[in-house]
mmCIF file of C-alpha atoms in Angstrom:
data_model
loop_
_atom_site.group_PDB
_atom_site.id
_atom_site.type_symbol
_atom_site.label_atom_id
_atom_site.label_comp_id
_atom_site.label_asym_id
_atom_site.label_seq_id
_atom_site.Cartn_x
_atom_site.Cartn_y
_atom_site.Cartn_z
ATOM 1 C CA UNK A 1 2.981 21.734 -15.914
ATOM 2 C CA UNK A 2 4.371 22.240 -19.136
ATOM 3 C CA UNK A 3 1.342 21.046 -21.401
ATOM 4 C CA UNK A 4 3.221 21.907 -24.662
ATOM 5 C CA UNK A 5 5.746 19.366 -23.778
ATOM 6 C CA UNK A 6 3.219 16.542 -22.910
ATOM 7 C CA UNK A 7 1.519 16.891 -26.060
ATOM 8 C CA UNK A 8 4.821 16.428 -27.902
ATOM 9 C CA UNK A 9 5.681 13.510 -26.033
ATOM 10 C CA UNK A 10 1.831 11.870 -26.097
ATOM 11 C CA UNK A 11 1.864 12.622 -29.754
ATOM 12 C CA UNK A 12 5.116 10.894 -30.228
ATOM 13 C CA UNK A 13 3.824 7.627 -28.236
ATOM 14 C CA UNK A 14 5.199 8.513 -24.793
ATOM 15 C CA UNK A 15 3.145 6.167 -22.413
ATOM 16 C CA UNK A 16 3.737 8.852 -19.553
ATOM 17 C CA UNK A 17 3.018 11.831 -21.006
ATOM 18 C CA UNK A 18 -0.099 9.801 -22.771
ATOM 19 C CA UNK A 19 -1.373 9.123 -19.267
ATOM 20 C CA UNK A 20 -0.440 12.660 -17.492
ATOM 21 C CA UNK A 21 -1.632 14.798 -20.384
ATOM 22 C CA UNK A 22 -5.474 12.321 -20.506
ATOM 23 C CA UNK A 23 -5.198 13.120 -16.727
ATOM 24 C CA UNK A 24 -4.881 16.510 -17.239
ATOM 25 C CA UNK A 25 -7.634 16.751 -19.911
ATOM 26 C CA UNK A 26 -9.980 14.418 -17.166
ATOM 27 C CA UNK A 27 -9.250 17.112 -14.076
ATOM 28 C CA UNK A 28 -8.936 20.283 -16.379
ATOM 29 C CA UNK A 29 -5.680 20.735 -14.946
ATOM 30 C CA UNK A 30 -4.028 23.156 -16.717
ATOM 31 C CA UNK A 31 -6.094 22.516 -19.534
ATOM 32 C CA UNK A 32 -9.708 23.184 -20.055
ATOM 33 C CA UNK A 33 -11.777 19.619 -19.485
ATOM 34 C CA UNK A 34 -12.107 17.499 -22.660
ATOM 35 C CA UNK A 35 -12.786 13.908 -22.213
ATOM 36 C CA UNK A 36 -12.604 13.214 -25.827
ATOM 37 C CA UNK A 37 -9.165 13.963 -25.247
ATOM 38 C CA UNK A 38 -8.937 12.489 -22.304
ATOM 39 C CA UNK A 39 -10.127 9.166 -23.561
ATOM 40 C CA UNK A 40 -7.843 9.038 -26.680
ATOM 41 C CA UNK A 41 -5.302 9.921 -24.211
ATOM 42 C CA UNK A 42 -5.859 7.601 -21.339
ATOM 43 C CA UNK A 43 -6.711 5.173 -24.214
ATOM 44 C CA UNK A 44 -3.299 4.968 -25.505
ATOM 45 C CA UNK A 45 -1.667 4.636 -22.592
ATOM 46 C CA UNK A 46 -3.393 1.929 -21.343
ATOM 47 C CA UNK A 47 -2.860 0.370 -24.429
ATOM 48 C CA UNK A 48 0.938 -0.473 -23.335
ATOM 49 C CA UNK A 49 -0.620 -1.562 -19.442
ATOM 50 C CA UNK A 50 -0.282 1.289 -17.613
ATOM 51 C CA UNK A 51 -2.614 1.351 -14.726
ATOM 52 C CA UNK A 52 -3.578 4.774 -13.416
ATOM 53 C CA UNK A 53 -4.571 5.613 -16.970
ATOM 54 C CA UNK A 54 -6.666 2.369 -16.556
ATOM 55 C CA UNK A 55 -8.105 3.455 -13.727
ATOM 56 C CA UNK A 56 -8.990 7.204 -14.742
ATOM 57 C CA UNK A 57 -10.788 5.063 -17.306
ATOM 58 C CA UNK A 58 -12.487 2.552 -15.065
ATOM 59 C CA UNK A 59 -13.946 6.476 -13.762
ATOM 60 C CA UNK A 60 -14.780 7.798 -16.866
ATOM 61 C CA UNK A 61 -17.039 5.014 -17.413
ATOM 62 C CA UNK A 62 -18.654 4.951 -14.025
ATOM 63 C CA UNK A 63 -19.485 8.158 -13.851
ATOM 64 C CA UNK A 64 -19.891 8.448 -17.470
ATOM 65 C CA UNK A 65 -17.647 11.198 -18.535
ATOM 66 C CA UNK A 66 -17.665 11.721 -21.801
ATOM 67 C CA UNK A 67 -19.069 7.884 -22.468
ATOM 68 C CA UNK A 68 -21.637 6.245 -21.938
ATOM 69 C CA UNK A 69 -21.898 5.287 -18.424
ATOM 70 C CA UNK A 70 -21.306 1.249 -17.909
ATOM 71 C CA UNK A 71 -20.796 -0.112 -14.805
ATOM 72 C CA UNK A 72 -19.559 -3.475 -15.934
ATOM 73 C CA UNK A 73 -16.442 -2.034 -18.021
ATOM 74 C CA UNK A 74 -15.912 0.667 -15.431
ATOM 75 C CA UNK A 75 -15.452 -2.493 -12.482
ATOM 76 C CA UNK A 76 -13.588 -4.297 -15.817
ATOM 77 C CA UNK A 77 -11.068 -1.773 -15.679
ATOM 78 C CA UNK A 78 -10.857 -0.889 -12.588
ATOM 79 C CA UNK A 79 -9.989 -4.420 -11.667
ATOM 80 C CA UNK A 80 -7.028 -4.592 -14.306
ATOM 81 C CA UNK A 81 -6.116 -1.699 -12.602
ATOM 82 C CA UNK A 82 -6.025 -2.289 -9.039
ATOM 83 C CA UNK A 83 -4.488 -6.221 -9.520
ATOM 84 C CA UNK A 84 -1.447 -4.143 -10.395
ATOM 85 C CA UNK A 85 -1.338 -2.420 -7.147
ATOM 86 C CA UNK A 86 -3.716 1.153 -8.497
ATOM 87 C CA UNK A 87 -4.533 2.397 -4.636
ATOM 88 C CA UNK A 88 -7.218 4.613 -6.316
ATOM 89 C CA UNK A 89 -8.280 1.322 -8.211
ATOM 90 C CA UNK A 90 -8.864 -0.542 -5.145
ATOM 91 C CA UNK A 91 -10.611 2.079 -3.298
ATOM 92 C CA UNK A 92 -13.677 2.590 -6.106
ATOM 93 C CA UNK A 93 -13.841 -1.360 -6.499
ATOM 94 C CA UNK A 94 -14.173 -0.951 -2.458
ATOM 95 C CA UNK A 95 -16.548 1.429 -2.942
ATOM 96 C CA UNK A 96 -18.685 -0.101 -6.211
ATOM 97 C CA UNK A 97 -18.776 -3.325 -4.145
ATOM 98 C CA UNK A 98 -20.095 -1.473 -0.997
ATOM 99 C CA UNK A 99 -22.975 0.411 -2.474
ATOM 100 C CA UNK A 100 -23.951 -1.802 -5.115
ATOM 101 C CA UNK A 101 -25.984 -4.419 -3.464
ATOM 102 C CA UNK A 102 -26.294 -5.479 0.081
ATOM 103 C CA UNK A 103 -25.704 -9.079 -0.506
ATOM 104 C CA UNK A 104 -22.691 -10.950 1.182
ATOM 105 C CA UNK A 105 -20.768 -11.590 -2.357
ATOM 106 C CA UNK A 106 -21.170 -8.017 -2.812
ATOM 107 C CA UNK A 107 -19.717 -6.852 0.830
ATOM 108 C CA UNK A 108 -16.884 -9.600 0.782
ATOM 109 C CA UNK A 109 -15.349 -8.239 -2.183
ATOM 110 C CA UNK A 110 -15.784 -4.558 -1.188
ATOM 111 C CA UNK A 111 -13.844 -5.738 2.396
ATOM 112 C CA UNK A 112 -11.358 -7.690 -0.054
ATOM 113 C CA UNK A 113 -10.796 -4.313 -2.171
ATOM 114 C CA UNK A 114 -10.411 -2.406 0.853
ATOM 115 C CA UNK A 115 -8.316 -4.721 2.404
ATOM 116 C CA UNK A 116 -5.679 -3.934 -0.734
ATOM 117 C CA UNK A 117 -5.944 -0.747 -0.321
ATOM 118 C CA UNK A 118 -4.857 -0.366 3.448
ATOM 119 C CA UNK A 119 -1.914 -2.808 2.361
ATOM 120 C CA UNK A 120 -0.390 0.683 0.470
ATOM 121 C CA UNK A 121 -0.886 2.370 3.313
ATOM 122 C CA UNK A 122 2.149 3.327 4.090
ATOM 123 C CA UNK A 123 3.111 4.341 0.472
ATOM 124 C CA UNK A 124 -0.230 6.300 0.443
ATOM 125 C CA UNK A 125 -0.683 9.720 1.461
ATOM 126 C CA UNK A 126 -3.088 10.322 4.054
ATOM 127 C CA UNK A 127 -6.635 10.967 2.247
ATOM 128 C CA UNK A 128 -10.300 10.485 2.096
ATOM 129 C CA UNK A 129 -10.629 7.513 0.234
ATOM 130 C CA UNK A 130 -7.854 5.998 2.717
ATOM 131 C CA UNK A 131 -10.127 6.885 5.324
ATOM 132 C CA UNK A 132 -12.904 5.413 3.976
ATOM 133 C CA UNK A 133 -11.395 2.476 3.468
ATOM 134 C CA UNK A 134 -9.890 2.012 7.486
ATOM 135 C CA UNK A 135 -13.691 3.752 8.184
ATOM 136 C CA UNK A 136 -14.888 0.388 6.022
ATOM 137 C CA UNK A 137 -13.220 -2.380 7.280
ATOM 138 C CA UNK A 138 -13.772 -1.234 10.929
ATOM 139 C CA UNK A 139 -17.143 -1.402 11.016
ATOM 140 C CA UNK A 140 -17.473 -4.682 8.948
ATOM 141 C CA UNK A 141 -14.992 -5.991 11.846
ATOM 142 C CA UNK A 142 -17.740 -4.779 14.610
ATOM 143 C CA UNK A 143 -20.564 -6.470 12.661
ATOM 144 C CA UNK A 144 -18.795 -9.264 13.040
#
């Protein structure tokens, strides 16, 4: 990846090289890891709607990378996210949904999340967190 070339282009207001380069600073791809960059980064973009770099925040603030960990804007954003079709989106609402409580509101919207997800599955690449969404949904169909 050229990283000079995505700094150009996030510095000049490119929403895709915004969102690659904040990715890039999130993984350490490339880069060494700096989520102040990646924030300003993945801020920008998602400033002009684009949704992974909503997503990547919607992680930043769950598992508190580089902020303050919150929950409630982490599922905020996430949710922005996966209503435009983010797979990875969908699969950590899936997830937040499934672990949070064990009340039926809770599990409903974690099969409903889920459910989204496996709708991209043939646009998705065979992964864990496909798999754990099929795993999911089967066994709420056997408790059934």
């Amino acid at each position: 990846m050229d990283i000079e070339e995505l700094t150009r282009g996030a510095e000049s207001g490119d929403v895709v090289a915004q969102g690659v380069l904040g990715l890039c600073y999130l993984e350490g791809i490339d880069v060494e890891i700096d989520f102040v960059q990646a924030f300003r980064l993945l801020s920008a973009a998602a400033e002009h709607g684009a949704s992974r770099p909503i997503a990547c925040l919607g992680r930043m603030y769950a598992e508190g990378l580089g902020v303050v960990r919150d929950l409630s804007i982490a599922k905020d954003l996430y949710e922005r996210a996966a209503k435009r079709g983010e797979f990875s989106a969908q699969v950590a609402l899936g997830r937040i949904y499934s672990q949070e409580t064990a009340n039926d509101r809770d599990q409903n919207l974690a099969l409903q999340w889920y459910l989204e997800a496996l709708k991209q599955e043939d646009r998705v690449r065979d992964c864990d967190e496909l798999r754990e969404a099929r795993a999911y949904v089967a066994s709420h169909r056997k408790a059934q």
